[in-house]
Amino acid sequence: MPFSVELYFDQTSEAQLNAVAEAVGPKFHLEGSLPHISLAVFETVDHTKFKERLSDFAKNLEPFEIHIASVGTFPGDEGVVFFAPVVDLKLLTTHSTFHQEFNDLLSQKWAYYEPGRWVPHISIGYGLSELEIDNAIKVCRSSNSFGTKNVARIGLLEFNPARKKYCFDFGG
């Protein structure tokens, strides 16, 4: 099963984003998953070194803000609807630094999450039909989830089904 390294939000931001995902429909959200921005997805990981290194990485990060500016969908038949943050220097630096520091521990990485190809997003629905995509976009557009959200944690998730392996608060 694949793994994902995810940035998680503070409780207030998480609650707002969860409410939108629930309004779209609980069956369309990955079960066991929290609202997040994935930094990397890969098939295998060396757990003996990864957990300690991720903990150290988190200690060196401070909570930061992102600004959700739009809602979108990806082409293809996966039926994904997402919120898109403004891609700023802090988000790009966090992503690229993660890949530089962890490249030796990850294998069979999914190319869409590599630096230069990454589209940061917060999935709200997955596996949606065309009609459900239209409805999900309407739900997102009318929500109060646009604007500033606070990123406060990082963790490793195994999926599908989603199982959080471990999570670390920023700054220790």
PDB file of C-alpha atoms in Angstrom:
ATOM      1  CA  MET A   1       0.000   0.000   0.000  1.00  0.00           C
ATOM      2  CA  PRO A   2       1.275   3.495  -0.760  1.00  0.00           C
ATOM      3  CA  PHE A   3       2.274   6.145   1.751  1.00  0.00           C
ATOM      4  CA  SER A   4       1.795   9.898   1.820  1.00  0.00           C
ATOM      5  CA  VAL A   5       3.620  12.618   3.748  1.00  0.00           C
ATOM      6  CA  GLU A   6       1.012  15.197   4.624  1.00  0.00           C
ATOM      7  CA  LEU A   7       0.849  18.696   6.037  1.00  0.00           C
ATOM      8  CA  TYR A   8      -2.024  18.987   8.514  1.00  0.00           C
ATOM      9  CA  PHE A   9      -3.899  22.028   9.774  1.00  0.00           C
ATOM     10  CA  ASP A  10      -4.676  23.436  13.201  1.00  0.00           C
ATOM     11  CA  GLN A  11      -8.005  22.402  14.761  1.00  0.00           C
ATOM     12  CA  THR A  12      -9.984  25.427  13.578  1.00  0.00           C
ATOM     13  CA  SER A  13      -8.840  25.134   9.964  1.00  0.00           C
ATOM     14  CA  GLU A  14      -9.304  21.353  10.026  1.00  0.00           C
ATOM     15  CA  ALA A  15     -12.889  21.688  11.301  1.00  0.00           C
ATOM     16  CA  GLN A  16     -13.799  24.159   8.537  1.00  0.00           C
ATOM     17  CA  LEU A  17     -12.364  21.923   5.815  1.00  0.00           C
ATOM     18  CA  ASN A  18     -13.920  18.766   7.286  1.00  0.00           C
ATOM     19  CA  ALA A  19     -17.334  20.428   7.283  1.00  0.00           C
ATOM     20  CA  VAL A  20     -17.053  21.058   3.542  1.00  0.00           C
ATOM     21  CA  ALA A  21     -15.908  17.481   2.867  1.00  0.00           C
ATOM     22  CA  GLU A  22     -18.870  16.164   4.864  1.00  0.00           C
ATOM     23  CA  ALA A  23     -21.255  18.442   2.953  1.00  0.00           C
ATOM     24  CA  VAL A  24     -19.916  17.036  -0.321  1.00  0.00           C
ATOM     25  CA  GLY A  25     -20.583  13.573   1.086  1.00  0.00           C
ATOM     26  CA  PRO A  26     -18.699  11.395   3.544  1.00  0.00           C
ATOM     27  CA  LYS A  27     -18.529   8.475   1.121  1.00  0.00           C
ATOM     28  CA  PHE A  28     -16.462  10.600  -1.269  1.00  0.00           C
ATOM     29  CA  HIS A  29     -13.691  11.463   1.178  1.00  0.00           C
ATOM     30  CA  LEU A  30     -10.887   8.987   1.888  1.00  0.00           C
ATOM     31  CA  GLU A  31     -11.987   7.231   5.058  1.00  0.00           C
ATOM     32  CA  GLY A  32      -9.690   7.981   7.982  1.00  0.00           C
ATOM     33  CA  SER A  33      -8.065  10.912   6.215  1.00  0.00           C
ATOM     34  CA  LEU A  34      -7.822  14.439   7.600  1.00  0.00           C
ATOM     35  CA  PRO A  35      -7.753  17.562   5.425  1.00  0.00           C
ATOM     36  CA  HIS A  36      -4.174  17.877   4.239  1.00  0.00           C
ATOM     37  CA  ILE A  37      -1.685  18.915   1.588  1.00  0.00           C
ATOM     38  CA  SER A  38       0.430  15.973   0.411  1.00  0.00           C
ATOM     39  CA  LEU A  39       4.141  16.674  -0.003  1.00  0.00           C
ATOM     40  CA  ALA A  40       5.015  13.247  -1.409  1.00  0.00           C
ATOM     41  CA  VAL A  41       3.419   9.911  -2.260  1.00  0.00           C
ATOM     42  CA  PHE A  42       5.505   6.749  -2.590  1.00  0.00           C
ATOM     43  CA  GLU A  43       5.206   2.975  -2.468  1.00  0.00           C
ATOM     44  CA  THR A  44       7.814   2.012   0.118  1.00  0.00           C
ATOM     45  CA  VAL A  45       9.656   3.687   2.966  1.00  0.00           C
ATOM     46  CA  ASP A  46      12.476   2.768   5.342  1.00  0.00           C
ATOM     47  CA  HIS A  47      10.570   3.147   8.641  1.00  0.00           C
ATOM     48  CA  THR A  48      13.640   2.578  10.799  1.00  0.00           C
ATOM     49  CA  LYS A  49      15.053   5.957   9.789  1.00  0.00           C
ATOM     50  CA  PHE A  50      12.009   7.790   8.470  1.00  0.00           C
ATOM     51  CA  LYS A  51      10.076   8.364  11.714  1.00  0.00           C
ATOM     52  CA  GLU A  52      13.010   9.926  13.559  1.00  0.00           C
ATOM     53  CA  ARG A  53      13.974  12.079  10.588  1.00  0.00           C
ATOM     54  CA  LEU A  54      10.374  13.280  10.121  1.00  0.00           C
ATOM     55  CA  SER A  55      10.215  14.193  13.820  1.00  0.00           C
ATOM     56  CA  ASP A  56      13.416  16.234  13.451  1.00  0.00           C
ATOM     57  CA  PHE A  57      12.085  17.862  10.273  1.00  0.00           C
ATOM     58  CA  ALA A  58       8.907  18.909  12.135  1.00  0.00           C
ATOM     59  CA  LYS A  59      10.933  20.397  14.997  1.00  0.00           C
ATOM     60  CA  ASN A  60      12.647  22.697  12.510  1.00  0.00           C
ATOM     61  CA  LEU A  61       9.372  23.988  11.060  1.00  0.00           C
ATOM     62  CA  GLU A  62       7.205  26.698  12.536  1.00  0.00           C
ATOM     63  CA  PRO A  63       3.441  26.791  11.960  1.00  0.00           C
ATOM     64  CA  PHE A  64       2.647  28.829   8.867  1.00  0.00           C
ATOM     65  CA  GLU A  65      -0.331  30.221   7.020  1.00  0.00           C
ATOM     66  CA  ILE A  66      -1.609  29.313   3.600  1.00  0.00           C
ATOM     67  CA  HIS A  67      -4.271  31.173   1.684  1.00  0.00           C
ATOM     68  CA  ILE A  68      -6.969  29.121  -0.045  1.00  0.00           C
ATOM     69  CA  ALA A  69      -7.853  31.033  -3.184  1.00  0.00           C
ATOM     70  CA  SER A  70      -9.723  28.656  -5.482  1.00  0.00           C
ATOM     71  CA  VAL A  71     -11.513  25.366  -5.964  1.00  0.00           C
ATOM     72  CA  GLY A  72     -10.617  22.994  -8.781  1.00  0.00           C
ATOM     73  CA  THR A  73     -10.580  19.525 -10.258  1.00  0.00           C
ATOM     74  CA  PHE A  74      -8.024  17.402 -12.062  1.00  0.00           C
ATOM     75  CA  PRO A  75      -8.533  16.008 -15.567  1.00  0.00           C
ATOM     76  CA  GLY A  76      -9.245  12.320 -15.952  1.00  0.00           C
ATOM     77  CA  ASP A  77     -11.702   9.958 -14.368  1.00  0.00           C
ATOM     78  CA  GLU A  78     -10.599  10.049 -10.711  1.00  0.00           C
ATOM     79  CA  GLY A  79     -13.290  12.616  -9.911  1.00  0.00           C
ATOM     80  CA  VAL A  80     -11.269  14.791  -7.531  1.00  0.00           C
ATOM     81  CA  VAL A  81     -12.436  18.185  -6.263  1.00  0.00           C
ATOM     82  CA  PHE A  82     -10.000  20.235  -4.213  1.00  0.00           C
ATOM     83  CA  PHE A  83      -9.238  23.580  -2.639  1.00  0.00           C
ATOM     84  CA  ALA A  84      -6.081  25.180  -4.046  1.00  0.00           C
ATOM     85  CA  PRO A  85      -3.789  27.288  -1.888  1.00  0.00           C
ATOM     86  CA  VAL A  86      -1.809  30.182  -3.277  1.00  0.00           C
ATOM     87  CA  VAL A  87       1.626  28.745  -4.055  1.00  0.00           C
ATOM     88  CA  ASP A  88       3.957  30.947  -2.056  1.00  0.00           C
ATOM     89  CA  LEU A  89       7.639  30.714  -1.160  1.00  0.00           C
ATOM     90  CA  LYS A  90       7.017  29.090   2.247  1.00  0.00           C
ATOM     91  CA  LEU A  91       4.925  26.272   0.773  1.00  0.00           C
ATOM     92  CA  LEU A  92       7.384  25.667  -2.081  1.00  0.00           C
ATOM     93  CA  THR A  93      10.372  25.742   0.270  1.00  0.00           C
ATOM     94  CA  THR A  94       8.750  23.276   2.665  1.00  0.00           C
ATOM     95  CA  HIS A  95       8.019  20.940  -0.250  1.00  0.00           C
ATOM     96  CA  SER A  96      11.457  21.154  -1.868  1.00  0.00           C
ATOM     97  CA  THR A  97      13.309  20.889   1.458  1.00  0.00           C
ATOM     98  CA  PHE A  98      11.340  17.772   2.335  1.00  0.00           C
ATOM     99  CA  HIS A  99      12.300  16.137  -0.966  1.00  0.00           C
ATOM    100  CA  GLN A 100      15.974  17.093  -0.556  1.00  0.00           C
ATOM    101  CA  GLU A 101      16.163  15.739   2.987  1.00  0.00           C
ATOM    102  CA  PHE A 102      14.164  12.521   2.451  1.00  0.00           C
ATOM    103  CA  ASN A 103      15.034  11.448  -1.086  1.00  0.00           C
ATOM    104  CA  ASP A 104      17.302   8.642   0.144  1.00  0.00           C
ATOM    105  CA  LEU A 105      14.496   7.040   2.203  1.00  0.00           C
ATOM    106  CA  LEU A 106      11.707   7.010  -0.378  1.00  0.00           C
ATOM    107  CA  SER A 107      11.267   4.641  -3.285  1.00  0.00           C
ATOM    108  CA  GLN A 108       8.812   4.370  -6.146  1.00  0.00           C
ATOM    109  CA  LYS A 109       7.738   7.997  -5.730  1.00  0.00           C
ATOM    110  CA  TRP A 110       4.658   9.220  -7.577  1.00  0.00           C
ATOM    111  CA  ALA A 111       5.870  11.737 -10.158  1.00  0.00           C
ATOM    112  CA  TYR A 112       2.995  14.200  -9.636  1.00  0.00           C
ATOM    113  CA  TYR A 113       4.416  15.099  -6.215  1.00  0.00           C
ATOM    114  CA  GLU A 114       7.986  15.734  -7.354  1.00  0.00           C
ATOM    115  CA  PRO A 115       9.362  19.300  -7.306  1.00  0.00           C
ATOM    116  CA  GLY A 116       8.516  21.019 -10.574  1.00  0.00           C
ATOM    117  CA  ARG A 117       5.384  18.889 -11.125  1.00  0.00           C
ATOM    118  CA  TRP A 118       3.587  19.286  -7.796  1.00  0.00           C
ATOM    119  CA  VAL A 119       0.164  20.927  -7.668  1.00  0.00           C
ATOM    120  CA  PRO A 120      -0.536  21.595  -3.983  1.00  0.00           C
ATOM    121  CA  HIS A 121      -4.160  20.900  -3.132  1.00  0.00           C
ATOM    122  CA  ILE A 122      -6.550  19.903  -0.360  1.00  0.00           C
ATOM    123  CA  SER A 123      -8.809  17.131  -1.644  1.00  0.00           C
ATOM    124  CA  ILE A 124     -12.446  17.557  -0.666  1.00  0.00           C
ATOM    125  CA  GLY A 125     -13.949  14.753  -2.732  1.00  0.00           C
ATOM    126  CA  TYR A 126     -12.644  11.718  -4.580  1.00  0.00           C
ATOM    127  CA  GLY A 127     -14.319   9.252  -6.940  1.00  0.00           C
ATOM    128  CA  LEU A 128     -17.020  11.732  -7.937  1.00  0.00           C
ATOM    129  CA  SER A 129     -19.184  11.481 -11.039  1.00  0.00           C
ATOM    130  CA  GLU A 130     -19.520  14.505 -13.355  1.00  0.00           C
ATOM    131  CA  LEU A 131     -22.761  15.531 -11.623  1.00  0.00           C
ATOM    132  CA  GLU A 132     -21.185  15.068  -8.185  1.00  0.00           C
ATOM    133  CA  ILE A 133     -18.174  17.148  -9.256  1.00  0.00           C
ATOM    134  CA  ASP A 134     -20.504  19.998 -10.229  1.00  0.00           C
ATOM    135  CA  ASN A 135     -22.301  19.747  -6.880  1.00  0.00           C
ATOM    136  CA  ALA A 136     -19.034  19.557  -4.917  1.00  0.00           C
ATOM    137  CA  ILE A 137     -17.721  22.685  -6.622  1.00  0.00           C
ATOM    138  CA  LYS A 138     -20.941  24.517  -5.703  1.00  0.00           C
ATOM    139  CA  VAL A 139     -20.620  23.369  -2.085  1.00  0.00           C
ATOM    140  CA  CYS A 140     -16.982  24.502  -1.955  1.00  0.00           C
ATOM    141  CA  ARG A 141     -17.673  27.860  -3.595  1.00  0.00           C
ATOM    142  CA  SER A 142     -20.424  28.665  -1.095  1.00  0.00           C
ATOM    143  CA  SER A 143     -18.370  27.596   1.941  1.00  0.00           C
ATOM    144  CA  ASN A 144     -16.400  29.732   4.377  1.00  0.00           C
ATOM    145  CA  SER A 145     -13.207  27.772   3.683  1.00  0.00           C
ATOM    146  CA  PHE A 146     -11.523  30.343   1.472  1.00  0.00           C
ATOM    147  CA  GLY A 147      -8.890  32.561   3.010  1.00  0.00           C
ATOM    148  CA  THR A 148      -6.202  31.909   5.586  1.00  0.00           C
ATOM    149  CA  LYS A 149      -5.633  28.466   7.096  1.00  0.00           C
ATOM    150  CA  ASN A 150      -2.902  27.454   9.514  1.00  0.00           C
ATOM    151  CA  VAL A 151      -0.558  24.538   8.810  1.00  0.00           C
ATOM    152  CA  ALA A 152       0.711  23.108  12.093  1.00  0.00           C
ATOM    153  CA  ARG A 153       1.712  19.421  11.742  1.00  0.00           C
ATOM    154  CA  ILE A 154       3.252  16.845   9.434  1.00  0.00           C
ATOM    155  CA  GLY A 155       2.633  13.126   9.321  1.00  0.00           C
ATOM    156  CA  LEU A 156       2.868   9.862   7.453  1.00  0.00           C
ATOM    157  CA  LEU A 157      -0.281   8.164   6.194  1.00  0.00           C
ATOM    158  CA  GLU A 158      -0.652   4.713   4.667  1.00  0.00           C
ATOM    159  CA  PHE A 159      -3.600   4.266   2.310  1.00  0.00           C
ATOM    160  CA  ASN A 160      -6.150   2.934   1.129  1.00  0.00           C
ATOM    161  CA  PRO A 161      -7.849   2.651   3.596  1.00  0.00           C
ATOM    162  CA  ALA A 162      -6.190   5.611   5.265  1.00  0.00           C
ATOM    163  CA  ARG A 163      -4.175   4.786   8.383  1.00  0.00           C
ATOM    164  CA  LYS A 164      -2.169   7.505  10.066  1.00  0.00           C
ATOM    165  CA  LYS A 165       1.207   6.052  11.026  1.00  0.00           C
ATOM    166  CA  TYR A 166       2.518   9.041  12.994  1.00  0.00           C
ATOM    167  CA  CYS A 167       2.194  12.807  13.180  1.00  0.00           C
ATOM    168  CA  PHE A 168       4.379  15.565  14.632  1.00  0.00           C
ATOM    169  CA  ASP A 169       3.575  19.119  15.652  1.00  0.00           C
ATOM    170  CA  PHE A 170       5.799  21.809  14.187  1.00  0.00           C
ATOM    171  CA  GLY A 171       8.418  23.261  16.500  1.00  0.00           C
ATOM    172  CA  GLY A 172       8.680  20.109  18.591  1.00  0.00           C
TER     173      GLY A 172
END
